[in-house]
Amino acid sequence: MATEPTATCEVSTTSATGDRVRRRFVVEGIVQGVGFRPFVHRLAGELRLTGTVLNFTGGVEIEVEGDPSAVAAFGAALLTEKPPLAVIETLTAEDLSPAGDTDFLILPSREAPGAPVSISPDIATCPDCLRELTDPADRRHRYPFTNCTNCGPRYTITRRIPYDRPNTSMAPFPMCPDCAREYHDITDRRYHAQPVACPRCGPTLRFTSREGQVLTADMALVGALKALRAGQIVAIKGLGGFHLACDATNEEAVRRLRERKRREEKPLAVMAGSLGEVRRFAVVEGEGEELLQSPAAPIVLAPKRLPEALAPSVAPGSPDYGVMLPYTPLHHLLFADGEFVALVMTSGNLSEEPLCTDNAEARLRLDGICDGFLDHDRDILIGCDDSVLRWTQRGAIPVRRARGYAPLPIRLARPVRPLLAVGGHLKNTVCLASGTNAVLSQHIGDLENEATLRHFAAIITHLQCVLQVAPQALACDRHPGYLSTQWACERADELGVPLVEVQHHHAHIVACMADNDYYDPVVGLACDGTGYGDDGTIWGCEVLWTSTGEARRLGHLRPIPLPGGDAAIREPWRVLGAYLREAYGEDFLETLPPAVTHPIPGDSWQVLSRMISRGLNSPLASSAGRLFDAVAALLGLCPRAAFEGQPAMALEALASAGADPYPYAAGWQGQELVLDPRPTLGAMVDEVNAGTPAAVVASRFHETFARTLRDAAVLACERTGLQTVALSGGTFQNRLLHERLCDLLDECGLRVLHHRRVPPNDGGLALGQAVVAEAQLDGI
Ligand code: ZN
Ligand code: ZN
Ligand code: FE
């Protein structure tokens, strides 16, 4: 996700006659609302060039005239010295005849209806603003809404385009003369910075204490800090929504937050004042450090430093802490006195509901959870959660893509018609694509309740509004039970546009291809928890010959009956039972040590066995996620799961690299490549019975599964003649598996595509759906 598409620079080399030349540059990408014209103006001045610059829909057009070497230097500097937030996707240049201008002018914008628009994501406070914030002589000293062209809110305060103050939630704040002067001065850092504000004219901070006392401005901050110090929970309004905050070293406070939020086991994110503070409790280095300090300022999942320095309830059972650095002036002010090692900063909602964004709504929904509210009067127009990345030796894996990244477009190699892909069911995102721009929405959530479904609809409406795209086709998952699928069916009917239903794992692999800007056929390894298969069974560990328009199933994990269907996700012991019954028959219970069987009451195992033998509610599943669940259950880690993926997380937390593999089987059975985990499970049962430590078994299982997948990929490549393997699906959030499999495939001389900008989990599905939909509609 850290890597943006590289700019293509096509500069014509025709030399002009005479001692003056004129050249037109057209720059496309994210170049509006990021200080690009002032940058061009300053650069032209420095190089003594005359000419013009103007914004047009989709880019900036520049003409410069002057000394040939200065014009050449100008072209080079456009790429190398661009403002921090600018993303240049294409830069073209063309020589013109000199016109003899005497000045450099900024011309009025030229808007072409229907052309693609890009809006910048919200960006962390820049070093210049931070300096003003901490400078007692500056008029913005300690002002929590300080921002400039290089930082601050964008996407979440934009109601519609063009991106001008009246179209943002800064509309109710008329600029004071000082701010207006900065706004209109092309040499100022705040030239045309729409959210520009100061204590005189901008938003005001407010704190409401548990006792109902209301404090404003700097006193609000004092009040909030006092509450946090006392172990209270404070709801804090951020860029994309409210956080619930408390002292991350205060176990009692953290526990209370969990209870009130009804979030019993998932790890909680924390914020620390500086990188140095982060290092006190987590291991971050190299790219992990860069990510933390990047303008997107995401949550980075970084290994815990042991012994744990934060309260045990912050991230129980997880190998990592989710950490981030302050990304608004308000956050910086919270840490200014250095009294907190870290604050828990978890999204301000009840578990499973969307983030709170509105002051009144927050007071209603968060009332029972927090003790005080630290909010303000600048509205958040669309919610946007914190992004989450997992740092690995192979680069960062996006786990949740939202603030700081959405709505940055993914540039597509082939243009698509305007279309909307609605994603999956869990970790939903949507993708609105048009031309060569595919915009993946911020994380929306699990579409399991009314509130999230409303949030889903609101984000679609907002995206269509700010991107000015009206879809001419829809894409969705093939699962008839997904609410997103049902929504898409209804909407396609209403609009009278085609609907393309895309197989789940096909969408995963194509998302990975698009993420890597790679569009030739690949061997796809799609590993996740659950996806609707073409044969009506549950798929989740698939070897697919994949092109953008088609996926053919070459192989898969040997399926097992999943007794209880979805209930098996919450109760991994069921999956373990099913696996063992496959391997050992009816008497499978005798193979298990009491430590594994005892936590499960009385006759549950027998009931399970009968369900399978009678085929009662036991759909077939070939799911990698469920295999991890079974292994975790075998090690007694997680007989019951509070959320999908918890057992796999616990298993990974125990494992380390460099272990010997167990026996495994992956080979062709006729036309089908079958990955049979039975030899591996048998060996693990023996080890568990022999008292081998769980950490050893977990490590060896990871190594074995990586090799199983490697063999499957090699066999599939041999048969298809392909040399590129794409890895996608939620299972590849597993750092150990991801790193090891990439290494193994490298050793075989295969090219590996893995996710970099969009999540491998279902949060990336919509991108794949959009690309598949276009390919399939094209083929019709
Ligand atoms: Zn700034
Ligand atoms: Zn002002
Ligand atoms: Fe999936």
PDB file of C-alpha atoms in Angstrom, residues 621-724:
ATOM      1  CA  ALA A 621     -15.907 -27.128   2.731  1.00  0.00           C
ATOM      2  CA  SER A 622     -12.352 -26.897   1.392  1.00  0.00           C
ATOM      3  CA  SER A 623     -11.315 -23.990   3.573  1.00  0.00           C
ATOM      4  CA  ALA A 624      -7.810 -23.015   4.641  1.00  0.00           C
ATOM      5  CA  GLY A 625      -9.256 -20.922   7.461  1.00  0.00           C
ATOM      6  CA  ARG A 626     -11.072 -23.943   8.869  1.00  0.00           C
ATOM      7  CA  LEU A 627      -7.908 -26.056   8.678  1.00  0.00           C
ATOM      8  CA  PHE A 628      -6.114 -23.460  10.820  1.00  0.00           C
ATOM      9  CA  ASP A 629      -9.104 -23.539  13.194  1.00  0.00           C
ATOM     10  CA  ALA A 630      -8.851 -27.322  13.507  1.00  0.00           C
ATOM     11  CA  VAL A 631      -5.135 -27.181  14.296  1.00  0.00           C
ATOM     12  CA  ALA A 632      -5.693 -24.447  16.888  1.00  0.00           C
ATOM     13  CA  ALA A 633      -8.411 -26.578  18.496  1.00  0.00           C
ATOM     14  CA  LEU A 634      -6.129 -29.604  18.498  1.00  0.00           C
ATOM     15  CA  LEU A 635      -3.597 -27.580  20.459  1.00  0.00           C
ATOM     16  CA  GLY A 636      -6.342 -26.530  22.863  1.00  0.00           C
ATOM     17  CA  LEU A 637      -5.814 -22.878  21.909  1.00  0.00           C
ATOM     18  CA  CYS A 638      -9.270 -21.813  21.065  1.00  0.00           C
ATOM     19  CA  PRO A 639     -12.083 -24.323  21.454  1.00  0.00           C
ATOM     20  CA  ARG A 640     -14.463 -21.446  20.848  1.00  0.00           C
ATOM     21  CA  ALA A 641     -13.735 -18.414  18.682  1.00  0.00           C
ATOM     22  CA  ALA A 642     -15.029 -14.951  19.513  1.00  0.00           C
ATOM     23  CA  PHE A 643     -14.432 -13.824  15.921  1.00  0.00           C
ATOM     24  CA  GLU A 644     -13.440 -15.405  12.622  1.00  0.00           C
ATOM     25  CA  GLY A 645      -9.684 -15.755  12.408  1.00  0.00           C
ATOM     26  CA  GLN A 646      -9.084 -15.727  16.170  1.00  0.00           C
ATOM     27  CA  PRO A 647      -7.887 -19.369  16.274  1.00  0.00           C
ATOM     28  CA  ALA A 648      -5.543 -18.779  13.329  1.00  0.00           C
ATOM     29  CA  MET A 649      -4.186 -15.687  15.077  1.00  0.00           C
ATOM     30  CA  ALA A 650      -3.556 -17.644  18.265  1.00  0.00           C
ATOM     31  CA  LEU A 651      -1.842 -20.389  16.264  1.00  0.00           C
ATOM     32  CA  GLU A 652       0.392 -17.907  14.490  1.00  0.00           C
ATOM     33  CA  ALA A 653       1.246 -16.197  17.769  1.00  0.00           C
ATOM     34  CA  LEU A 654       2.772 -19.473  18.980  1.00  0.00           C
ATOM     35  CA  ALA A 655       4.668 -20.318  15.814  1.00  0.00           C
ATOM     36  CA  SER A 656       8.094 -19.316  14.618  1.00  0.00           C
ATOM     37  CA  ALA A 657      10.066 -19.795  11.413  1.00  0.00           C
ATOM     38  CA  GLY A 658      12.614 -22.490  10.612  1.00  0.00           C
ATOM     39  CA  ALA A 659      10.727 -25.599  11.785  1.00  0.00           C
ATOM     40  CA  ASP A 660      10.788 -29.007  10.069  1.00  0.00           C
ATOM     41  CA  PRO A 661       7.712 -29.941   8.073  1.00  0.00           C
ATOM     42  CA  TYR A 662       5.342 -32.797   8.829  1.00  0.00           C
ATOM     43  CA  PRO A 663       4.402 -35.285   6.103  1.00  0.00           C
ATOM     44  CA  TYR A 664       1.900 -33.838   3.661  1.00  0.00           C
ATOM     45  CA  ALA A 665       0.249 -34.735   0.379  1.00  0.00           C
ATOM     46  CA  ALA A 666      -0.408 -32.598  -2.661  1.00  0.00           C
ATOM     47  CA  GLY A 667      -0.780 -34.226  -6.057  1.00  0.00           C
ATOM     48  CA  TRP A 668      -2.928 -34.835  -9.077  1.00  0.00           C
ATOM     49  CA  GLN A 669      -5.863 -37.170  -8.720  1.00  0.00           C
ATOM     50  CA  GLY A 670      -6.878 -37.394 -12.357  1.00  0.00           C
ATOM     51  CA  GLN A 671      -7.636 -33.879 -13.525  1.00  0.00           C
ATOM     52  CA  GLU A 672      -7.800 -32.559  -9.970  1.00  0.00           C
ATOM     53  CA  LEU A 673      -4.997 -31.336  -7.825  1.00  0.00           C
ATOM     54  CA  VAL A 674      -5.796 -32.376  -4.252  1.00  0.00           C
ATOM     55  CA  LEU A 675      -4.152 -31.022  -1.112  1.00  0.00           C
ATOM     56  CA  ASP A 676      -4.738 -33.681   1.500  1.00  0.00           C
ATOM     57  CA  PRO A 677      -4.043 -32.553   5.080  1.00  0.00           C
ATOM     58  CA  ARG A 678      -4.667 -36.004   6.624  1.00  0.00           C
ATOM     59  CA  PRO A 679      -1.000 -37.105   6.822  1.00  0.00           C
ATOM     60  CA  THR A 680      -0.178 -33.774   8.478  1.00  0.00           C
ATOM     61  CA  LEU A 681      -3.025 -34.041  10.979  1.00  0.00           C
ATOM     62  CA  GLY A 682      -2.062 -37.611  11.821  1.00  0.00           C
ATOM     63  CA  ALA A 683       1.472 -36.532  12.628  1.00  0.00           C
ATOM     64  CA  MET A 684       0.204 -33.637  14.729  1.00  0.00           C
ATOM     65  CA  VAL A 685      -2.146 -35.875  16.727  1.00  0.00           C
ATOM     66  CA  ASP A 686       0.815 -38.148  17.488  1.00  0.00           C
ATOM     67  CA  GLU A 687       2.883 -35.201  18.649  1.00  0.00           C
ATOM     68  CA  VAL A 688       0.125 -33.801  20.816  1.00  0.00           C
ATOM     69  CA  ASN A 689      -0.284 -37.215  22.429  1.00  0.00           C
ATOM     70  CA  ALA A 690       3.465 -37.409  22.960  1.00  0.00           C
ATOM     71  CA  GLY A 691       3.370 -34.104  24.810  1.00  0.00           C
ATOM     72  CA  THR A 692       5.276 -32.042  22.232  1.00  0.00           C
ATOM     73  CA  PRO A 693       4.971 -28.343  23.100  1.00  0.00           C
ATOM     74  CA  ALA A 694       2.207 -26.525  21.221  1.00  0.00           C
ATOM     75  CA  ALA A 695       4.689 -23.951  19.926  1.00  0.00           C
ATOM     76  CA  VAL A 696       6.629 -26.682  18.134  1.00  0.00           C
ATOM     77  CA  VAL A 697       3.504 -28.150  16.566  1.00  0.00           C
ATOM     78  CA  ALA A 698       2.289 -24.702  15.497  1.00  0.00           C
ATOM     79  CA  SER A 699       5.648 -23.895  13.900  1.00  0.00           C
ATOM     80  CA  ARG A 700       5.862 -27.212  12.084  1.00  0.00           C
ATOM     81  CA  PHE A 701       2.279 -26.861  10.844  1.00  0.00           C
ATOM     82  CA  HIS A 702       3.037 -23.443   9.321  1.00  0.00           C
ATOM     83  CA  GLU A 703       6.079 -24.830   7.530  1.00  0.00           C
ATOM     84  CA  THR A 704       4.085 -27.814   6.285  1.00  0.00           C
ATOM     85  CA  PHE A 705       1.208 -25.750   4.977  1.00  0.00           C
ATOM     86  CA  ALA A 706       3.590 -23.381   3.167  1.00  0.00           C
ATOM     87  CA  ARG A 707       5.229 -26.381   1.475  1.00  0.00           C
ATOM     88  CA  THR A 708       1.874 -27.899   0.589  1.00  0.00           C
ATOM     89  CA  LEU A 709       0.890 -24.687  -1.160  1.00  0.00           C
ATOM     90  CA  ARG A 710       4.300 -24.435  -2.819  1.00  0.00           C
ATOM     91  CA  ASP A 711       3.915 -27.959  -4.254  1.00  0.00           C
ATOM     92  CA  ALA A 712       0.408 -27.178  -5.457  1.00  0.00           C
ATOM     93  CA  ALA A 713       1.629 -24.022  -7.189  1.00  0.00           C
ATOM     94  CA  VAL A 714       4.552 -25.805  -8.829  1.00  0.00           C
ATOM     95  CA  LEU A 715       2.343 -28.649 -10.098  1.00  0.00           C
ATOM     96  CA  ALA A 716      -0.243 -26.197 -11.413  1.00  0.00           C
ATOM     97  CA  CYS A 717       2.434 -24.148 -13.158  1.00  0.00           C
ATOM     98  CA  GLU A 718       3.884 -27.270 -14.781  1.00  0.00           C
ATOM     99  CA  ARG A 719       0.523 -28.308 -16.147  1.00  0.00           C
ATOM    100  CA  THR A 720      -0.550 -24.860 -17.357  1.00  0.00           C
ATOM    101  CA  GLY A 721       2.814 -23.591 -18.550  1.00  0.00           C
ATOM    102  CA  LEU A 722       2.400 -20.471 -16.383  1.00  0.00           C
ATOM    103  CA  GLN A 723       5.194 -19.029 -14.262  1.00  0.00           C
ATOM    104  CA  THR A 724       3.379 -16.470 -12.160  1.00  0.00           C
TER     105      THR A 724
END
